[in-house]
Short mmCIF file of C-alpha atoms and ligand atoms in Angstrom, two decimals:
data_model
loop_
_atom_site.label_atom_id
_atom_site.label_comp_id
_atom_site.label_asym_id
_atom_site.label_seq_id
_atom_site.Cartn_x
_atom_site.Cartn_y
_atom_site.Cartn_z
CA UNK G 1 -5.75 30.54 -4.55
CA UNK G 2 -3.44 32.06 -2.31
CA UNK G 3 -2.28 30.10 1.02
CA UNK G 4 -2.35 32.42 4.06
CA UNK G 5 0.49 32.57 6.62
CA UNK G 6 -1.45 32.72 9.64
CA UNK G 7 -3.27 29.84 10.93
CA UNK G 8 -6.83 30.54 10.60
CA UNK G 9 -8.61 27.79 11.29
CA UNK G 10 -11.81 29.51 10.76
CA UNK G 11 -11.87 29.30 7.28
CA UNK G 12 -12.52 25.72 7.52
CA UNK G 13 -15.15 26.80 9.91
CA UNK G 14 -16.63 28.69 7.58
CA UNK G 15 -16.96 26.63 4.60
CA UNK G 16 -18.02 23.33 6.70
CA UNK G 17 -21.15 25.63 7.35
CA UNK G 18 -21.61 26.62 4.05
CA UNK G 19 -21.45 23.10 3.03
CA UNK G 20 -23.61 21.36 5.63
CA UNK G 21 -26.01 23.86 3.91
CA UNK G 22 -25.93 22.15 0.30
CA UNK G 23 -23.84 18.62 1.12
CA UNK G 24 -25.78 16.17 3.62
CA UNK G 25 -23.17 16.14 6.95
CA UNK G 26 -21.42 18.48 4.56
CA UNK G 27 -18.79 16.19 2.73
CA UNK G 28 -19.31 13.60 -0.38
CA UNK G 29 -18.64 10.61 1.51
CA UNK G 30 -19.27 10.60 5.35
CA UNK G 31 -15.98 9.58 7.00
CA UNK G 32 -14.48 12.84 5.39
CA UNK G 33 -16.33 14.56 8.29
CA UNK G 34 -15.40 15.28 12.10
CA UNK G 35 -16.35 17.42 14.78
CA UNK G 36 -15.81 20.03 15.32
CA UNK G 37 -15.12 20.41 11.48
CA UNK G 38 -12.99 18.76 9.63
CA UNK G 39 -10.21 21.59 8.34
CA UNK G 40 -10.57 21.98 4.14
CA UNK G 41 -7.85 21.65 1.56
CA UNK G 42 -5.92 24.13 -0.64
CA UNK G 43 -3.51 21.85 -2.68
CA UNK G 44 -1.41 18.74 -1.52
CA UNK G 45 2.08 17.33 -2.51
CA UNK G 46 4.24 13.76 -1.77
CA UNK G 47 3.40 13.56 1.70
CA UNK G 48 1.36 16.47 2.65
CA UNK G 49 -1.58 18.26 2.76
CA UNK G 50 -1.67 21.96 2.95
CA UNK G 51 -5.17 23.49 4.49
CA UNK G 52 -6.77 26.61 3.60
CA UNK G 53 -5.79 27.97 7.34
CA UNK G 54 -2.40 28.06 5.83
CA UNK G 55 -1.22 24.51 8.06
CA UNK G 56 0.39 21.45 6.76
CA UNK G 57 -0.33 18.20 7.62
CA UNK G 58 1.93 15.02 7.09
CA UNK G 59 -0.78 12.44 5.63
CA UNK G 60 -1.89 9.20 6.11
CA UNK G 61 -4.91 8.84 5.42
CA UNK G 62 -3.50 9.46 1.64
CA UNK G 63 -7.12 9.56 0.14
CA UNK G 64 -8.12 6.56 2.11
CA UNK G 65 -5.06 4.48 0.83
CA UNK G 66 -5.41 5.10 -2.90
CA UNK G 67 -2.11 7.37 -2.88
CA UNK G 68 0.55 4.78 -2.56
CA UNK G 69 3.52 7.29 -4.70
CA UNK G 70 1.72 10.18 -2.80
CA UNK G 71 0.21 13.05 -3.71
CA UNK G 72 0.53 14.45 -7.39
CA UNK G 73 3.55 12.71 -7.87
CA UNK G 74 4.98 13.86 -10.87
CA UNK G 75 5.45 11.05 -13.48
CA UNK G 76 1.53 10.58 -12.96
CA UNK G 77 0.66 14.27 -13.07
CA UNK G 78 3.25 14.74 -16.56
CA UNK G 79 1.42 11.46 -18.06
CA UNK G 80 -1.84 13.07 -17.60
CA UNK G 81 -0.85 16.35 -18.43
CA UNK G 82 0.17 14.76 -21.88
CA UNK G 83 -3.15 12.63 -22.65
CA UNK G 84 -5.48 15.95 -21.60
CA UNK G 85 -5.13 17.43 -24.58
CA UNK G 86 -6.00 13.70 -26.74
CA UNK G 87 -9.00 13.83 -25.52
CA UNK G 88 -10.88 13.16 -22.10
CA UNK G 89 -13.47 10.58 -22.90
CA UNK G 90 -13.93 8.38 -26.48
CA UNK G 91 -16.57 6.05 -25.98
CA UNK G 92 -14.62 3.75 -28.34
CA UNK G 93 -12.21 1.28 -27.22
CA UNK G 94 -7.97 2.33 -27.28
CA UNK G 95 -4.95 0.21 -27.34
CA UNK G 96 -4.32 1.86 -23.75
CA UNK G 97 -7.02 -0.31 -21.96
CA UNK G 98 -5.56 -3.60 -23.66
CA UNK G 99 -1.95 -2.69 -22.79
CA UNK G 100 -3.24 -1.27 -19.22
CA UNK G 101 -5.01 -4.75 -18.28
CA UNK G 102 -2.38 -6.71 -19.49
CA UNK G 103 0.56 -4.78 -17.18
CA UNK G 104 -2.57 -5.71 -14.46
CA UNK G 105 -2.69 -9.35 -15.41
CA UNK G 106 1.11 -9.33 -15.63
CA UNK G 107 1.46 -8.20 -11.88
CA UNK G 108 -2.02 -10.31 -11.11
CA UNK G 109 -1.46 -13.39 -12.45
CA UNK G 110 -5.18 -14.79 -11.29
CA UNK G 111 -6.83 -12.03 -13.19
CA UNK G 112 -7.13 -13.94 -16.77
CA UNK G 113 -9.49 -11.56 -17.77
CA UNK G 114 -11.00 -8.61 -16.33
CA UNK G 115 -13.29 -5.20 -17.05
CA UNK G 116 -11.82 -1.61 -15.88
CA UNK G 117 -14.50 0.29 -14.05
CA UNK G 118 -14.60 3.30 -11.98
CA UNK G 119 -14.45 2.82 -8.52
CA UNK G 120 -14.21 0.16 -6.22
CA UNK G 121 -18.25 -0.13 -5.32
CA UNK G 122 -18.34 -1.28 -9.06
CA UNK G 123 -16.35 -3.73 -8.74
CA UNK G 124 -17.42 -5.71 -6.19
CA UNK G 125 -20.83 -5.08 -7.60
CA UNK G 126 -19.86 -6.61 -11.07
CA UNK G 127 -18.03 -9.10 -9.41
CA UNK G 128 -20.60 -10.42 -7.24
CA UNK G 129 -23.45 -10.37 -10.29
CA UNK G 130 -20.91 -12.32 -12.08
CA UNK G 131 -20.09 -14.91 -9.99
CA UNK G 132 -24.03 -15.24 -9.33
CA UNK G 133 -24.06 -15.57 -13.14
CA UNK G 134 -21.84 -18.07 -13.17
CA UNK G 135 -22.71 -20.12 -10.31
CA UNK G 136 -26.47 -19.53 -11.06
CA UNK G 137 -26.61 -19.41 -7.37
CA UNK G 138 -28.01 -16.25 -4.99
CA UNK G 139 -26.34 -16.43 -1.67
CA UNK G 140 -22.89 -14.30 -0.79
CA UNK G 141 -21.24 -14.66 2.21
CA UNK G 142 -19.46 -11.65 3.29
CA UNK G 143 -17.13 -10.82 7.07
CA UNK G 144 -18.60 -8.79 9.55
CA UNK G 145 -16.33 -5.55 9.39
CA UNK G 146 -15.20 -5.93 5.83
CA UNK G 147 -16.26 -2.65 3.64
CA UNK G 148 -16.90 -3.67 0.16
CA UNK G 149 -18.40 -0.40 -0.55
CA UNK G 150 -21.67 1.24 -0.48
CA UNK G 151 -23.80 -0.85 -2.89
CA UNK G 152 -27.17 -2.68 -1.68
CA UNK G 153 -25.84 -6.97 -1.39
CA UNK G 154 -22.39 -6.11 0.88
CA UNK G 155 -23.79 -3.08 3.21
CA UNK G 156 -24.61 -5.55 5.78
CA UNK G 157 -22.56 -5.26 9.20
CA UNK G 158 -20.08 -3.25 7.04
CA UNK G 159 -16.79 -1.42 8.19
CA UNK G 160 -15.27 2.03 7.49
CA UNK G 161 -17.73 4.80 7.59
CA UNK G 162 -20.90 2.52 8.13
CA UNK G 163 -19.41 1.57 11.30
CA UNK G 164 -17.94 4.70 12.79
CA UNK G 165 -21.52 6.17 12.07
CA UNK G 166 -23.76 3.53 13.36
CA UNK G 167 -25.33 2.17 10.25
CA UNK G 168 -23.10 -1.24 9.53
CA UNK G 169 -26.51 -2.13 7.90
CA UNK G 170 -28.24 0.48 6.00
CA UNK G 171 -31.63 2.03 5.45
CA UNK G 172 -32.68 1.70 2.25
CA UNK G 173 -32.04 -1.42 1.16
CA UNK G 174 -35.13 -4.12 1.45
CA UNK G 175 -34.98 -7.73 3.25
CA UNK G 176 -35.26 -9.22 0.71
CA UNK G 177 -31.67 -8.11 -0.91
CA UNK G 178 -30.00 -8.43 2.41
CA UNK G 179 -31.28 -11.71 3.23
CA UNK G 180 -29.46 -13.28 0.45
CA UNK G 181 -26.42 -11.87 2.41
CA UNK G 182 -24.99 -14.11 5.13
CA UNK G 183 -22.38 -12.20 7.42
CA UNK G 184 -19.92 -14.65 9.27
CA UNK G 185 -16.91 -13.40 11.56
CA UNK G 186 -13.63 -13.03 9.98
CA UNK G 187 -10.98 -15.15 11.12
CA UNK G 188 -13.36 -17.85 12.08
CA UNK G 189 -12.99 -21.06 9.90
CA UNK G 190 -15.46 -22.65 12.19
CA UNK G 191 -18.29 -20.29 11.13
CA UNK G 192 -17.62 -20.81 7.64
CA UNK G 193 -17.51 -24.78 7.69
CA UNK G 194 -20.64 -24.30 9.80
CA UNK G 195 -22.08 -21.92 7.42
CA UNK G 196 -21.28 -23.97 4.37
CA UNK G 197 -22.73 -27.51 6.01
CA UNK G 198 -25.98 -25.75 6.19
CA UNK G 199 -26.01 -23.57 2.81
CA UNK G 200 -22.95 -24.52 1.14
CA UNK G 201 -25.03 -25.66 -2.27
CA UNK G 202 -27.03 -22.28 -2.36
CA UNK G 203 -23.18 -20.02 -2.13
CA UNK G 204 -22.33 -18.08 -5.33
CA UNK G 205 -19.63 -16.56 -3.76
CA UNK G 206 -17.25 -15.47 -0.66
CA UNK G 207 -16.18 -12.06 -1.02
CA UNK G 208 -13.25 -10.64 2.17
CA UNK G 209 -11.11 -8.36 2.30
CA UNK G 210 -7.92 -10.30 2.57
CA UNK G 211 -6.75 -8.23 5.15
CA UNK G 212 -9.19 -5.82 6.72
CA UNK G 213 -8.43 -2.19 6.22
CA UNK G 214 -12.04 -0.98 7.54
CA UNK G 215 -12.53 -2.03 10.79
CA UNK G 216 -8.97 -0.96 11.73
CA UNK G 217 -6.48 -3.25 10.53
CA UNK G 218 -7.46 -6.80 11.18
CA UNK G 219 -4.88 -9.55 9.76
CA UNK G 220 -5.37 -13.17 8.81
CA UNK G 221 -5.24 -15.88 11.02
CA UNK G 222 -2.21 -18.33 9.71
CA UNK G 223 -4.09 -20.59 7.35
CA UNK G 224 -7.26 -18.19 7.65
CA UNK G 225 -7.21 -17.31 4.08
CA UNK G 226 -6.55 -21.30 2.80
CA UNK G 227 -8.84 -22.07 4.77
CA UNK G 228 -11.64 -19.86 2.65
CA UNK G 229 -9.83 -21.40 -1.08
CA UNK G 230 -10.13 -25.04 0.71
CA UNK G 231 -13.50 -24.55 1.75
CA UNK G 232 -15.06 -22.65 -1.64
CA UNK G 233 -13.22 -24.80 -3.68
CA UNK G 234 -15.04 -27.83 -1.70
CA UNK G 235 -18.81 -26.03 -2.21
CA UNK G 236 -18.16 -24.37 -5.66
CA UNK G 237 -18.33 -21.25 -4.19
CA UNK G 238 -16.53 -18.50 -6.34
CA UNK G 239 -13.33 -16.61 -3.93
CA UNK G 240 -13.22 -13.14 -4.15
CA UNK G 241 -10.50 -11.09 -2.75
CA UNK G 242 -11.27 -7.75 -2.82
CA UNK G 243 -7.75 -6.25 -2.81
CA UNK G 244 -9.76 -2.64 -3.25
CA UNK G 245 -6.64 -1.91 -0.01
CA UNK G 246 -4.45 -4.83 -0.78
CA UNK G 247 -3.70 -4.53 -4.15
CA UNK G 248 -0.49 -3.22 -4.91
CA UNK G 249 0.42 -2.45 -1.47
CA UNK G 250 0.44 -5.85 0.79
CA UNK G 251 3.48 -6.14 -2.41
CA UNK G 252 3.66 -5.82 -5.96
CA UNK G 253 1.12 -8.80 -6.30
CA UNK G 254 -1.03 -7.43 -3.44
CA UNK G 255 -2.57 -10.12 -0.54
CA UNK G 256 -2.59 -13.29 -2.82
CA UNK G 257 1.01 -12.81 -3.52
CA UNK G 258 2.06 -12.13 -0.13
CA UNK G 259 0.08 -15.38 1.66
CA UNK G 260 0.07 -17.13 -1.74
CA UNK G 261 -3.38 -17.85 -1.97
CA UNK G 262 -5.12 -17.57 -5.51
CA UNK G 263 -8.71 -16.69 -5.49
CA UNK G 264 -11.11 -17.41 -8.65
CA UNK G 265 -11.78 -13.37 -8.89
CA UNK G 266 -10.33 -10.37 -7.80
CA UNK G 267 -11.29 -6.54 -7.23
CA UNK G 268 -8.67 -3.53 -7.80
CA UNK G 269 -9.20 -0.07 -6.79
CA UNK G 270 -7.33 3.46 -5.11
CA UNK G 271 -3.75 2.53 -5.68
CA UNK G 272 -4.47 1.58 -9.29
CA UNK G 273 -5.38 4.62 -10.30
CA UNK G 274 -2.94 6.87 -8.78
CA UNK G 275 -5.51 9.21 -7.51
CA UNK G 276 -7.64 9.09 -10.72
CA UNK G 277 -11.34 7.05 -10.41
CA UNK G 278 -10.34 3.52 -11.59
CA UNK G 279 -10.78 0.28 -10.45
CA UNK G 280 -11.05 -3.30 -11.92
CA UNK G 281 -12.83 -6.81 -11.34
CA UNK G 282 -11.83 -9.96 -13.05
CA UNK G 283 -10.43 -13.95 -12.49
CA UNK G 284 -10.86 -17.16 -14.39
CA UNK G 285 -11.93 -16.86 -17.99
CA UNK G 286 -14.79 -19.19 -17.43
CA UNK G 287 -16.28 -17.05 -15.40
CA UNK G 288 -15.40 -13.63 -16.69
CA UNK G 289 -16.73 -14.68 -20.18
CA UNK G 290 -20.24 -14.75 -18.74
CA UNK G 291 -19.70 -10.92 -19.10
CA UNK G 292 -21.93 -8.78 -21.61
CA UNK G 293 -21.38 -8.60 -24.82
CA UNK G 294 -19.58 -12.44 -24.72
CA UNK G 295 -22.31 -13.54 -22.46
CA UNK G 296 -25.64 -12.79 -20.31
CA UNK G 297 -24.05 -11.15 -17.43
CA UNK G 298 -24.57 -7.27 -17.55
CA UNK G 299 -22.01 -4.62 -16.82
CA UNK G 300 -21.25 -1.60 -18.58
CA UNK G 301 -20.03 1.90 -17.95
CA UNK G 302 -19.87 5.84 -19.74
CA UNK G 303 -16.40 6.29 -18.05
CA UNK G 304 -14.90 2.77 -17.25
CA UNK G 305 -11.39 2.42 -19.35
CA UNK G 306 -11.65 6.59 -19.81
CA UNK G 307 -7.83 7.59 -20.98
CA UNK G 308 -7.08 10.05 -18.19
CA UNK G 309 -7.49 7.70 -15.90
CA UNK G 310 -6.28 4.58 -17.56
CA UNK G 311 -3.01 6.82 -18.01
CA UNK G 312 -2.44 7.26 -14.67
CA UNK G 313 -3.04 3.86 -13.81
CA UNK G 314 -0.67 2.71 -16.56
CA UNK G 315 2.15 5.27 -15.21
CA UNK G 316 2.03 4.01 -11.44
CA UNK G 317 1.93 -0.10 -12.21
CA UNK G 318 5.20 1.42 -14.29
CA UNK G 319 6.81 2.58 -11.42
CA UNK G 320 5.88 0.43 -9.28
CA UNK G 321 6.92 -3.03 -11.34
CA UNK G 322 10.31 -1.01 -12.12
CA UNK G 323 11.18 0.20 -8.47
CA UNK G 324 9.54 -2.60 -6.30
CA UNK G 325 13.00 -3.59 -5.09
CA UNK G 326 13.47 -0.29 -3.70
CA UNK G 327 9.77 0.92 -2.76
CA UNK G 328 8.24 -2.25 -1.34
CA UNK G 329 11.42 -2.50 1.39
CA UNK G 330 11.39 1.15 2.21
CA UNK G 331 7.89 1.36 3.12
CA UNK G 332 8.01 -1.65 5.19
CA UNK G 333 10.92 0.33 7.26
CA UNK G 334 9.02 3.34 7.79
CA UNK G 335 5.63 1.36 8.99
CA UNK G 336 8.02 -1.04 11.01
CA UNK G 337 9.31 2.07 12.97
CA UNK G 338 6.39 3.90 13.34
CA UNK G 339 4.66 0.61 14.65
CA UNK G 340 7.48 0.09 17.17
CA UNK G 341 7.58 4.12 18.22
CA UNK G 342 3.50 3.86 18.85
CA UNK G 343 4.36 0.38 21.08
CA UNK G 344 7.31 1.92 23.37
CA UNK G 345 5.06 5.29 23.64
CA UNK G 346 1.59 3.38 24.61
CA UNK G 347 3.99 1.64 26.81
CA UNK G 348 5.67 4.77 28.55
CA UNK G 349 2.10 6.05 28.84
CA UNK G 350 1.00 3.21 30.39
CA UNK G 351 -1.81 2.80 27.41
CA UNK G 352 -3.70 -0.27 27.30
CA UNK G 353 -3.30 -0.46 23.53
CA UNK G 354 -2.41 -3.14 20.55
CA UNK G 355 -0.62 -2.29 17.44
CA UNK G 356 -0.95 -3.59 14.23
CA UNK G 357 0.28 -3.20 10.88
CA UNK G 358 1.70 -4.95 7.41
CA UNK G 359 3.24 -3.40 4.80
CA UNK G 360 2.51 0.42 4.36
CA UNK G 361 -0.51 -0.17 6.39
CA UNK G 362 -0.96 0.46 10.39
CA UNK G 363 -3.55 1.08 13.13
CA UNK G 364 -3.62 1.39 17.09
CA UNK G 365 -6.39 -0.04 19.13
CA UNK G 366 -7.00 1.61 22.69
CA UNK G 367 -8.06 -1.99 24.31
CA UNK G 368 -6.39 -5.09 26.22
CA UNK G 369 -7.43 -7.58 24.15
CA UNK G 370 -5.58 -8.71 21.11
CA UNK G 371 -7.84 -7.79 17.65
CA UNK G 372 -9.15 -10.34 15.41
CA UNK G 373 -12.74 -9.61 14.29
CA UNK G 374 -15.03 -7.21 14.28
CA UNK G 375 -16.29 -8.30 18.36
CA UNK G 376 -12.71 -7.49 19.58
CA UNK G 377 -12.26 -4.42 17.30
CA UNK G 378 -15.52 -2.78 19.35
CA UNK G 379 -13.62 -3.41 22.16
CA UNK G 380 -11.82 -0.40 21.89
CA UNK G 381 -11.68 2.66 23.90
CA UNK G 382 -12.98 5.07 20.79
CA UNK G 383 -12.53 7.79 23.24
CA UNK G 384 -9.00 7.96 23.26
CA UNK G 385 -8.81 7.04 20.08
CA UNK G 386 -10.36 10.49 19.30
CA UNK G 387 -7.92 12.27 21.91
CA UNK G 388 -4.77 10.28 19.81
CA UNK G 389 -6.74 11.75 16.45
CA UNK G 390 -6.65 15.34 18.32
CA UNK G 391 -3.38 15.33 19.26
CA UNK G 392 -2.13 14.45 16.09
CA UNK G 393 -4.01 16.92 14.18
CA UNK G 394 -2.74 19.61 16.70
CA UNK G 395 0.63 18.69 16.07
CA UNK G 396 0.25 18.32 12.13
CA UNK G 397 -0.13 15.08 11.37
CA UNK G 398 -3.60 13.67 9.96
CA UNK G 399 -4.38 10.48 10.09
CA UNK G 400 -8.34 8.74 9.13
CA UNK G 401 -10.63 10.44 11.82
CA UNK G 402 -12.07 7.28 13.19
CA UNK G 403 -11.00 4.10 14.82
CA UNK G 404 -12.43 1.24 11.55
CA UNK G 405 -10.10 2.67 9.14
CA UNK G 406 -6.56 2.37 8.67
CA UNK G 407 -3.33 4.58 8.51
CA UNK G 408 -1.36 4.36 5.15
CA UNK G 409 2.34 5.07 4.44
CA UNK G 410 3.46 6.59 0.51
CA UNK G 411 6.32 6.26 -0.92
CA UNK G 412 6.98 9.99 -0.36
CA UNK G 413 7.15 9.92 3.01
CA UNK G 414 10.78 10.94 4.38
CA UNK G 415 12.84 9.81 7.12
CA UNK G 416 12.12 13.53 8.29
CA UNK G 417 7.99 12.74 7.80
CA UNK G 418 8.89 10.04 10.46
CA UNK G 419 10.49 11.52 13.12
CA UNK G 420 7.90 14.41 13.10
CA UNK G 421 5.50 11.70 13.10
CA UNK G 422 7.36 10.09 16.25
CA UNK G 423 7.38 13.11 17.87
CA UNK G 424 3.72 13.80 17.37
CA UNK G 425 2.25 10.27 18.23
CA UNK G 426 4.67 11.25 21.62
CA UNK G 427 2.16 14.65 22.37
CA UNK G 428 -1.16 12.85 20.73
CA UNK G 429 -0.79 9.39 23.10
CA UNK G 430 0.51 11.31 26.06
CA UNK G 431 -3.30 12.85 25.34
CA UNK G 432 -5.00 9.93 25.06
CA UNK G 433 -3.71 8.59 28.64
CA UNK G 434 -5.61 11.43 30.39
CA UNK G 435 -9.04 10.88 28.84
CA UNK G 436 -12.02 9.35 30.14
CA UNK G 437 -12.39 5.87 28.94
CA UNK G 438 -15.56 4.97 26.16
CA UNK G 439 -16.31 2.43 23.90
CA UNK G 440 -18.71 1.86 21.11
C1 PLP C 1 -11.92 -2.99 0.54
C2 PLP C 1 -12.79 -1.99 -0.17
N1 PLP C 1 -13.61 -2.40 -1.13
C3 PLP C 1 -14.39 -1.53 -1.82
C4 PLP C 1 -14.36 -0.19 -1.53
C5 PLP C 1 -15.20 0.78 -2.32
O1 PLP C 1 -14.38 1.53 -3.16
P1 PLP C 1 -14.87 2.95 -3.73
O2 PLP C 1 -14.89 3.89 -2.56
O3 PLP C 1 -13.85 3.29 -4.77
O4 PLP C 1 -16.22 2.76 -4.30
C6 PLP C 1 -13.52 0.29 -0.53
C7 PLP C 1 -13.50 1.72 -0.18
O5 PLP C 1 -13.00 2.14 0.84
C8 PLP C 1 -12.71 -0.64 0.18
O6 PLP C 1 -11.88 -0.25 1.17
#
């Protein structure tokens, strides 16, 4: 296809209709959509995304975090490029998988065994049925906010798109699933001890997203996340991080290597496949063994371990355990000064507004109060959140359209991609200051 000149924004237009006519809200998955429309792409490279209106767009949303070497970089792309041909799909097992899960337990110590699957909504799934399994218990508890993806036991007061759209708890799934579901706030050690006095016997598991990506960004309270291993560990409760965000971008070893906390299972997803559909669930061996065909706890999957996608997986954990000296520092400079840029600017604008970020990850809330849970996350002025996302798409930078995601860095953004980006959070928060205010 070729890539106009001009800016013609209503080719976007137009294929947003024709989609709406075939896709529900017009998109696969309903964040992807915006008013007026949300613009289409052509192709995308490192740190941008080019539209079919012929306009660029410095990125980070970067596929909802799963791009962390950016887009096609071109170690992954060559890897690929070389399996293709070997074939797509064997429905027998390959070396590959073995060698590809044990680079995953290498960087993932916890993870003493594990099964690939495809996406992240798998994982927690499998996870969750296993640690049921293995507890022979029903209850979950889950954090109000959290986003474990879009399958029936976690879509309870859920982040990311089921928040932004006004269905944290979906239609669709009956009482008597969701009741086995017990949603606490996050950061609140008190609910949980609480929780656990009462039901603590009946608790299979406690899955969180170490540090919330889809509500915002919501960190950890100091001690928040000992304070969950303490209190399973008390109750027999399996831990499950679901580093789905986390992994591979909090560091090497994702959010139990950075606070140093060691759950009983894990979940991997988007970085580890380097924009292919992977993802992975696993922990102890006593409780992974419960699996199918070594014990009574189904899983399976056409696709899971597929060679394309296990190859790019293999490539980026490759690059990344070579060059985390270099990439890990690098990304937390960039975040660091866009952080600080969006706190002087808010500032300057006289912007009620709190910053937060970690890592590669970052997000601005339009409120006074500081942002812990889910409660103080709704506190925010969504309203000029929308002006900020606006501005910045006006000025050609595209961040997640809505206020319960987060913004991610890749390792091919520039010191160039920066100081646009300075520039246009300058125009996009000068914006924001003259709207109306609103809140969810
Ligand atoms: C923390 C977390 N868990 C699970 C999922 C679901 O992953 P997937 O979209 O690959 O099914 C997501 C997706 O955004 C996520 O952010």
């Amino acid at each position: 296809m070729v890539e106009s000149s001009v800016n013609n924004e209503n080719k976007s237009k137009a294929l947003f209709e024709r989609a709406q006519k075939i896709l529900p809200g017009g998109v696969n998955s309903p964040v992807r959509a915006f008013e007026p429309n949300p613009f289409f792409v052509n192709h995308a490279k490192g740190s941008k995304l080019h539209s079919v209106d012929g306009k660029a767009y410095v990125d980070y949303c970067m596929a909802y975090g799963a791009l962390l070497l950016g887009h096609a970089n071109s170690e992954v792309v060559d890897a690929v490029k070389e399996q293709l041909p070997k074939g797509t799909l064997y429905g027998v097992p390959t070396e590959l998988e073995t060698e590809f899960a044990q680079l995953i337990q290498k960087i993932v110590p916890s993870m003493e065994m594990m099964r690939l699957v495809n996406t992240g909504t798998e994982a927690t799934m499998h996870a969750i049925r296993a640690a049921r399994g293995f507890t022979e218990r029903t209850k979950i508890i889950k954090f109000e906010g959290c986003f474990h993806g879009a399958h029936d036991n976690v879509l309870v007061k859920a982040g990311s798109g089921a928040a932004t759209f006004g269905v944290p708890t979906s239609l669709g799934i009956p009482q008597e699933t969701t009741q086995n579901t017990t949603v606490l706030p996050y950061n609140s050690t008190e609910a949980l001890e609480e929780t656990f006095k009462q039901e603590g016997n009946e608790v299979a598991a406690v899955i969180v997203e170490p540090v919330m990506g889809n509500a915002g960004l919501i960190l950890p309270k100091t001690n928040y996340l000992r304070d969950l291993r303490k209190l399973t560990q008390e109750y027999g409760s399996v831990l499950i991080f679901d580093e789905i965000i986390n992994g591979f971008r909090l560091s090497l070893g994702g959010a139990q290597e950075r606070f140093n906390v060691k759950p009983d299972m894990t979940t991997l997803g988007k970085v580890l496949g380097g924009g292919f559909p992977i993802a992975a669930f696993g922990g102890k061996k006593e409780i992974m063994q419960h699996i199918s065909p070594s014990g009574k706890v189904y899983q399976a999957g056409t696709f899971s371990g597929n060679p394309i996608s296990a190859t790019a997986g293999y490539t980026v954990l490759k690059i990344l355990s070579q060059k985390q000296n270099e990439i890990y520092p690098s990304l937390e400079r960039n975040c660091a000064e866009l952080r600080k840029a969006l706190v002087d600017l808010a500032a300057n604008y006289n912007l009620e507004a709190q910053v937060y970020g970690i890592a590669s990850m970052f997000q601005i809330f339009f409120t006074s109060q500081p942002v812990c849970d889910m409660t103080s996350a709704k506190s925010a002025d969504t309203q000029k959140f929308q002006a900020y996302f606006r501005g910045l798409l006006k000025e050609g930078v595209f961040i997640p359209p809505a206020q319960f995601e987060t913004c991610f860095l890749s390792t091919a953004h520039s010191e160039d991609d920066v100081k646009f980006t300075v520039n246009a959070f300058d125009k996009a928060l000068h914006a924001a200051s003259k709207t109306s205010t609103g809140s969810v």
